[in-house]
């Protein structure tokens, strides 16, 4: 039976997408396992072994899941259940095909068709190429093909309808492409030699590619517009394609098409429901149970536990660094605790009393002229000498050549206290009795605050 043969071929085509879905789920599971094992990166051997065991189990479940998916499709192919409650049935399919192929003469304004007769077969852009330049020239329109008519609009919004062409007694044929044209053209004409569009005997429609032309021809064939018989006999292959014009055969073809569409919708619904459930049961849930129940046992039996629990070099270095940091922080806290409990802070000393400085600044010192007059009027007492007896003035010997250099006295002793400023004036110091040195000693000059008394030279030295 043609219906069963077509349905079985369509069901077998579902194997490819179903197996592809299993592959996608398996790949996603493996990626998920890799993301989870990253938490075990501190133990590289354990991470590697866990990933290997789980991946092997997923691949095992992949084979069983694919076998089950193929089994489900083979079950659908084995028996075509025409008694399904959602199946349209032969009676309903024949009634629908008779409604589709029922021809009625309608005018150009026949837009009030019932919904069953306004089923859209195809939509798309086409160019009307045989309109003269004075009438607008070649221009693209939005075409809508239904089972009863071919309409075109100004744009794809379908608001402004340009024309509606009934499909009664229409056929399609190819038109040779022009010398300067890049479009692929086909034409619609009336078998009764009537005008198709206004005063045109044919309506030439252009597409961008030959694939679009073939697609539109197939859509027109579904709507009941067949290719011209005379044109098919002159095909490049030289083979004639006989298209029956028997209305009964056309209704049978439409009936089979309706039956196939109805049954395949049931199969697609069933496959879309069963394939995810099969994958979920045989792969995802099984892998979850395996990880919860058997993974730990296989890890214990695979290798030595000490080998599996070996840390990576990076983790060992990081642990040692953390331990050193812990000890350093612990010592720092102990030092901080000792400082807080042992150290005693003393208060700052009171401020220094500097009132006497301010008093001395307010009372200026006496004038130096007055002090000098007071000092000269009262003789200063001679201070006690601590250097011993004064040296005697040496007398020139008979054999001496040049007179000796006079000895310069040393610095005077400091003045007495301010209370003795009115005492006797200072006396001239006497010369020492010891012989003068061969080289005169240069003593530092006296203090500028003390008067220096210069004695006149003796007559013996001037001789």
C-alpha positions as CSV (number, residue, x, y, z in Angstrom):
1,X,0.0,0.0,0.0
2,X,1.4,3.4,-0.9
3,X,0.4,5.0,2.4
4,X,2.4,2.4,4.5
5,X,5.4,2.6,2.2
6,X,5.6,6.4,2.4
7,X,5.0,6.4,6.2
8,X,7.7,3.8,6.9
9,X,10.3,5.8,4.9
10,X,9.4,8.9,6.8
11,X,9.7,7.1,10.2
12,X,13.1,5.7,9.3
13,X,14.4,9.2,8.7
14,X,13.8,10.0,12.4
15,X,16.8,7.7,13.4
16,X,19.4,10.3,12.6
17,X,18.0,13.2,14.7
18,X,17.3,10.8,17.6
19,X,20.9,9.4,17.7
20,X,22.2,12.9,17.4
21,X,20.3,13.9,20.5
22,X,21.9,11.0,22.4
23,X,25.4,12.2,21.3
24,X,24.7,15.7,22.5
25,X,23.5,14.6,25.9
26,X,26.6,12.4,26.3
27,X,28.9,15.2,25.5
28,X,27.1,17.5,27.9
29,X,27.4,14.9,30.7
30,X,31.1,14.5,30.1
31,X,31.6,18.3,30.3
32,X,29.6,18.4,33.5
33,X,31.8,15.7,35.0
34,X,34.9,17.7,34.1
35,X,33.6,20.8,35.8
36,X,32.8,18.8,39.0
37,X,36.2,17.1,39.1
38,X,37.9,20.5,39.2
39,X,37.0,20.6,42.9
40,X,39.5,17.7,43.3
41,X,42.3,19.6,41.6
42,X,44.4,19.5,44.9
43,X,44.6,15.7,44.4
44,X,45.5,15.2,40.7
45,X,45.6,11.4,40.8
46,X,42.2,11.2,42.4
47,X,40.7,13.8,40.0
48,X,42.1,11.9,37.0
49,X,40.9,8.5,38.2
50,X,37.4,9.8,39.0
51,X,37.0,11.4,35.6
52,X,38.1,8.2,33.9
53,X,35.7,5.9,35.7
54,X,32.7,8.2,35.3
55,X,33.5,8.8,31.6
56,X,33.7,5.1,30.9
57,X,30.4,4.5,32.5
58,X,28.8,7.3,30.5
59,X,30.1,5.8,27.2
60,X,28.7,2.4,28.2
61,X,25.3,3.9,28.9
62,X,25.5,5.7,25.5
63,X,25.6,2.5,23.6
64,X,22.6,1.1,25.5
65,X,20.6,4.3,25.1
66,X,21.2,4.3,21.3
67,X,20.1,0.7,21.0
68,X,16.9,1.6,22.9
69,X,16.2,4.6,20.7
70,X,16.6,2.6,17.5
71,X,14.4,0.0,19.0
72,X,11.7,2.6,19.6
73,X,11.8,3.7,16.0
74,X,11.8,0.1,14.7
75,X,8.7,-0.5,16.9
76,X,7.0,2.4,15.1
77,X,7.9,1.1,11.7
78,X,6.8,-2.5,12.5
79,X,3.1,-1.6,12.7
80,X,1.1,1.3,11.3
81,X,-1.7,1.9,13.7
82,X,-4.5,3.4,11.5
83,X,-6.9,3.0,14.4
84,X,-5.2,5.7,16.5
85,X,-7.7,8.1,18.0
86,X,-5.8,11.1,16.5
87,X,-5.5,9.6,13.0
88,X,-7.7,11.3,10.4
89,X,-8.9,8.1,8.8
90,X,-9.5,7.4,5.2
91,X,-13.1,8.8,5.2
92,X,-12.0,12.2,6.6
93,X,-9.0,12.3,4.2
94,X,-11.2,11.7,1.2
95,X,-13.6,14.3,2.3
96,X,-10.8,16.9,2.8
97,X,-9.3,16.1,-0.6
98,X,-12.6,16.5,-2.3
99,X,-13.0,19.9,-0.7
100,X,-9.5,20.9,-1.8
101,X,-10.0,19.8,-5.4
102,X,-13.5,21.1,-5.7
103,X,-13.3,23.8,-8.4
104,X,-15.5,26.8,-8.3
105,X,-15.5,29.7,-10.7
106,X,-14.7,32.8,-8.7
107,X,-14.0,36.3,-9.9
108,X,-11.2,38.6,-9.2
109,X,-12.9,39.8,-6.0
110,X,-13.6,36.3,-4.6
111,X,-12.0,36.9,-1.2
112,X,-14.8,35.6,1.0
113,X,-13.6,32.0,0.8
114,X,-14.2,29.6,3.7
115,X,-11.1,28.9,5.9
116,X,-10.8,25.3,4.5
117,X,-10.3,26.8,1.0
118,X,-7.9,29.5,2.1
119,X,-5.0,27.2,3.2
120,X,-1.8,28.9,2.2
121,X,0.6,26.6,0.4
122,X,3.5,29.0,-0.2
123,X,4.5,32.7,0.2
124,X,7.4,34.6,-1.3
125,X,8.7,37.3,-3.5
126,X,8.4,37.1,-7.3
127,X,8.9,39.5,-10.1
128,X,6.3,40.0,-12.8
129,X,8.6,40.3,-15.9
130,X,6.2,40.6,-18.9
131,X,4.6,43.9,-17.9
132,X,5.6,46.7,-20.3
133,X,7.7,49.6,-19.3
134,X,4.7,52.0,-19.7
135,X,2.7,50.0,-17.2
136,X,5.3,49.8,-14.5
137,X,7.9,47.4,-15.9
138,X,9.3,44.5,-14.1
139,X,8.5,44.8,-10.4
140,X,8.7,42.6,-7.4
141,X,5.5,41.6,-5.5
142,X,4.7,39.5,-2.5
143,X,2.8,36.3,-3.8
144,X,0.5,34.1,-1.7
145,X,-0.4,30.7,-3.2
146,X,-3.5,28.9,-1.8
147,X,-5.4,25.8,-3.0
148,X,-7.7,28.0,-5.0
149,X,-5.9,31.1,-6.2
150,X,-2.6,33.0,-6.6
151,X,-2.6,36.5,-5.1
152,X,0.0,39.1,-5.0
153,X,0.4,42.2,-2.7
154,X,2.5,45.3,-2.7
155,X,4.6,44.1,0.2
156,X,4.8,41.3,2.8
157,X,2.4,43.0,5.1
158,X,-0.4,41.8,2.8
159,X,-2.5,44.9,3.2
160,X,-2.7,46.2,-0.3
161,X,-3.7,43.4,-2.7
162,X,-2.8,44.0,-6.4
163,X,-4.6,41.0,-8.0
164,X,-5.9,37.5,-7.3
165,X,-5.6,34.9,-10.1
166,X,-7.8,31.8,-10.0
167,X,-6.0,28.5,-10.7
168,X,-8.7,27.1,-12.9
169,X,-7.3,25.6,-16.2
170,X,-3.9,27.0,-15.5
171,X,-0.6,25.3,-16.3
172,X,3.1,26.2,-15.8
173,X,6.0,26.1,-18.2
174,X,9.6,27.4,-18.3
175,X,10.6,30.5,-20.2
176,X,14.1,30.9,-21.7
177,X,16.3,33.3,-19.9
178,X,17.0,36.6,-21.8
179,X,20.5,37.5,-23.0
180,X,21.0,40.3,-20.5
181,X,18.8,38.8,-17.7
182,X,20.0,37.0,-14.7
183,X,16.6,35.9,-13.6
184,X,15.1,32.5,-14.0
185,X,11.5,32.8,-15.4
186,X,8.5,30.5,-15.5
187,X,5.1,31.3,-16.9
188,X,1.4,30.5,-16.1
189,X,-1.0,30.2,-19.0
190,X,-4.6,29.2,-19.6
191,X,-5.3,25.9,-21.5
192,X,-8.4,27.4,-23.0
193,X,-6.5,30.3,-24.6
194,X,-8.0,32.9,-22.4
195,X,-6.3,35.9,-20.9
196,X,-4.6,35.1,-17.6
197,X,-3.9,38.6,-16.3
198,X,-5.8,41.5,-17.8
199,X,-5.0,41.5,-21.6
200,X,-2.0,39.1,-21.2
201,X,-2.3,35.5,-22.3
202,X,0.4,34.4,-19.8
203,X,1.9,35.6,-16.6
204,X,5.7,35.4,-16.5
205,X,7.2,35.2,-13.0
206,X,10.9,35.5,-12.3
207,X,13.1,34.2,-9.5
208,X,16.7,34.7,-8.4
209,X,17.7,31.1,-8.7
210,X,16.7,27.8,-10.4
211,X,16.1,26.3,-7.0
212,X,13.4,28.9,-6.3
213,X,11.8,28.1,-9.6
214,X,11.7,24.4,-8.9
215,X,10.2,25.1,-5.4
216,X,7.4,27.2,-6.8
217,X,6.7,24.6,-9.4
218,X,6.3,22.0,-6.7
219,X,4.0,24.3,-4.7
220,X,1.9,24.9,-7.8
221,X,1.7,21.2,-8.4
222,X,0.3,20.7,-4.9
223,X,-2.3,23.4,-5.8
224,X,-3.3,21.5,-8.9
225,X,-1.3,23.5,-11.5
226,X,0.6,21.0,-13.6
227,X,3.5,21.5,-16.1
228,X,2.7,21.7,-19.8
229,X,2.8,18.3,-21.4
230,X,4.2,19.5,-24.6
231,X,7.1,21.1,-22.8
232,X,7.9,18.0,-20.7
233,X,8.2,15.9,-23.9
234,X,11.0,18.2,-25.1
235,X,13.0,17.9,-21.9
236,X,16.8,17.8,-22.0
237,X,16.9,14.1,-21.0
238,X,14.4,13.3,-23.8
239,X,12.1,11.4,-21.4
240,X,8.4,12.2,-21.4
241,X,6.7,12.6,-18.1
242,X,3.0,11.6,-18.3
243,X,0.8,13.5,-15.9
244,X,-2.7,12.1,-15.6
245,X,-5.4,14.6,-15.8
246,X,-7.8,12.1,-14.2
247,X,-9.6,13.9,-11.3
248,X,-10.0,10.6,-9.5
249,X,-6.3,10.0,-9.4
250,X,-5.7,13.5,-8.2
251,X,-8.0,13.0,-5.3
252,X,-6.3,9.8,-4.4
253,X,-2.9,11.5,-4.4
254,X,-4.3,14.2,-2.2
255,X,-5.9,11.6,0.1
256,X,-2.6,9.8,0.6
257,X,-0.9,13.1,1.3
258,X,-3.4,13.9,4.0
259,X,-3.1,10.5,5.5
260,X,0.7,10.7,5.6
261,X,0.6,14.1,7.2
262,X,-1.9,13.0,9.8
263,X,0.0,9.8,10.8
264,X,3.4,11.5,10.8
265,X,2.2,14.1,13.2
266,X,1.2,11.3,15.5
267,X,4.6,9.6,15.1
268,X,6.5,12.9,15.7
269,X,4.5,13.6,18.8
270,X,5.3,10.1,20.1
271,X,9.0,10.3,19.3
272,X,9.4,13.8,20.8
273,X,7.9,12.4,24.0
274,X,9.7,9.0,24.3
275,X,13.3,10.0,23.2
276,X,13.9,12.5,26.1
277,X,12.4,10.0,28.6
278,X,14.6,7.2,27.3
279,X,17.7,9.3,27.5
280,X,16.8,10.6,31.0
281,X,16.2,7.0,32.3
282,X,19.1,5.2,30.6
283,X,21.8,7.8,30.8
284,X,21.3,10.7,33.2
285,X,19.5,8.9,36.1
286,X,21.7,5.9,35.7
287,X,24.9,8.0,35.9
288,X,23.6,9.7,39.0
289,X,22.9,6.4,40.7
290,X,26.4,5.1,39.7
291,X,28.1,8.1,41.2
292,X,26.2,7.8,44.5
293,X,26.6,4.0,44.9
294,X,29.5,2.5,43.0
295,X,32.0,5.3,42.3
296,X,33.6,5.1,45.8
297,X,34.0,1.4,45.7
298,X,35.7,1.5,42.3
299,X,38.0,4.2,43.5
300,X,39.1,2.0,46.4
301,X,39.7,-1.0,44.2
302,X,41.5,0.9,41.4
303,X,44.7,2.1,43.1
304,X,46.3,2.5,46.5
305,X,44.6,5.1,48.6
306,X,47.8,6.8,49.5
307,X,48.7,7.3,45.9
308,X,45.2,8.7,45.1
309,X,45.5,11.2,48.0
310,X,48.9,12.6,47.0
311,X,48.7,16.4,46.9
312,X,50.0,18.4,44.1
313,X,53.2,20.4,44.4
314,X,51.4,23.7,44.2
315,X,49.0,22.7,47.0
316,X,51.9,21.5,49.2
317,X,53.7,24.9,48.7
318,X,50.5,26.8,49.5
319,X,50.0,24.8,52.7
320,X,53.5,25.4,53.9
321,X,53.1,29.1,53.1
322,X,49.9,29.2,55.1
323,X,51.5,27.5,58.0
324,X,54.4,30.0,58.1
325,X,52.0,32.8,57.9
326,X,50.0,31.3,60.7
327,X,53.0,31.1,63.0
328,X,54.1,34.6,62.1
329,X,50.7,36.0,62.9
330,X,50.6,34.0,66.2
331,X,54.0,35.5,67.3
332,X,52.8,39.0,66.3
333,X,49.7,38.6,68.4
334,X,51.8,37.4,71.4
335,X,54.0,40.5,71.1
336,X,51.1,42.8,70.8
337,X,49.6,41.2,73.9
338,X,52.8,41.7,75.9
339,X,52.9,45.4,75.0
340,X,49.4,45.9,76.1
341,X,49.9,44.2,79.5
342,X,53.5,45.2,80.5
343,X,54.2,48.7,79.2
344,X,53.5,51.5,81.7
345,X,53.0,55.0,80.3
346,X,54.1,58.0,82.5
347,X,52.3,61.4,82.3
348,X,54.0,64.3,80.7
349,X,56.0,66.7,83.0
350,X,54.4,70.0,84.0
351,X,55.3,73.1,82.0
352,X,58.4,75.1,82.9
353,X,58.0,78.4,84.7
354,X,59.6,81.0,82.5
355,X,58.2,84.1,84.3
356,X,61.7,85.2,85.2
357,X,62.6,85.4,81.6
358,X,59.7,87.6,80.9
359,X,60.7,89.9,83.9
360,X,64.2,90.3,82.6
361,X,62.9,91.2,79.2
362,X,60.7,93.9,80.7
363,X,63.6,95.5,82.9
364,X,66.5,96.5,80.5
365,X,70.1,96.2,81.7
366,X,72.0,99.3,83.0
367,X,74.0,101.4,80.5
368,X,77.6,100.2,79.9
369,X,78.9,103.9,80.2
370,X,77.6,104.1,83.8
371,X,79.1,100.8,84.7
372,X,82.5,101.9,83.3
373,X,82.4,105.1,85.3
374,X,81.6,103.2,88.4
375,X,84.4,100.7,87.8
376,X,87.1,103.5,87.2
377,X,86.1,105.5,90.3
378,X,86.5,102.5,92.7
379,X,89.8,100.6,92.6
380,X,89.4,96.9,92.1
381,X,91.0,94.5,94.7
382,X,93.9,92.5,93.4
383,X,93.0,88.9,93.0
384,X,95.0,86.3,94.7
385,X,97.5,84.8,92.4
386,X,97.7,81.1,92.0
387,X,100.8,81.1,89.8
388,X,103.3,81.5,92.7
389,X,105.7,84.4,93.1
390,X,106.1,86.9,90.2
391,X,109.2,86.4,88.1
392,X,112.0,88.9,88.4
393,X,113.0,91.1,85.5
394,X,116.2,89.7,84.0
395,X,119.3,91.9,83.7
396,X,121.3,91.9,80.6
397,X,124.6,90.0,80.9
398,X,127.9,91.2,79.6
399,X,128.1,88.6,76.9
400,X,124.7,88.8,75.6
401,X,124.2,90.0,72.1
402,X,120.7,91.3,71.6
403,X,118.4,92.2,74.4
404,X,115.9,89.4,75.3
405,X,112.4,89.6,74.2
406,X,110.2,90.9,76.9
407,X,107.9,88.4,78.4
408,X,104.2,89.0,77.9
409,X,102.0,88.4,80.9
410,X,99.2,85.9,80.7
411,X,95.6,86.7,80.8
412,X,94.3,88.5,83.9
413,X,92.1,86.6,86.3
414,X,88.4,87.2,86.0
415,X,86.8,90.2,87.6
416,X,85.3,89.7,91.0
417,X,81.6,89.5,91.6
418,X,79.3,92.5,90.9
419,X,79.2,93.1,94.6
420,X,83.0,93.9,94.6
421,X,82.8,96.2,91.6
422,X,83.7,99.3,93.7
423,X,87.0,97.7,95.2
424,X,90.6,98.7,94.5
425,X,91.9,98.9,91.0
426,X,93.8,95.9,89.7
427,X,97.6,96.0,90.2
428,X,100.3,95.3,87.5
429,X,101.6,91.8,87.7
430,X,105.3,91.4,88.4
431,X,107.7,89.6,86.2
432,X,108.7,86.0,87.0
433,X,112.2,85.4,88.5
434,X,113.0,82.4,86.3
435,X,115.0,82.9,83.1
436,X,113.1,83.6,80.0
437,X,112.9,80.8,77.5
438,X,114.9,80.9,74.3
439,X,111.9,81.1,72.1
440,X,109.2,83.5,73.3
441,X,105.9,81.8,73.8
442,X,102.9,83.4,72.2
443,X,100.0,83.4,74.4
444,X,96.4,84.1,73.4
445,X,95.3,87.7,73.6
446,X,93.5,88.7,76.7
447,X,89.7,88.8,76.9
448,X,88.2,91.9,75.3
449,X,86.2,92.6,78.4
450,X,89.3,92.9,80.6
451,X,91.7,95.9,80.3
452,X,95.2,95.2,79.2
453,X,98.0,97.3,80.8
454,X,101.0,97.9,78.6
455,X,104.1,98.8,80.6
456,X,106.9,101.0,79.0
457,X,110.2,99.4,78.2
458,X,113.1,99.9,80.6
459,X,116.0,102.0,79.7
460,X,118.4,99.1,79.7
461,X,116.5,97.5,76.9
462,X,116.6,100.6,74.7
463,X,120.3,101.1,75.0
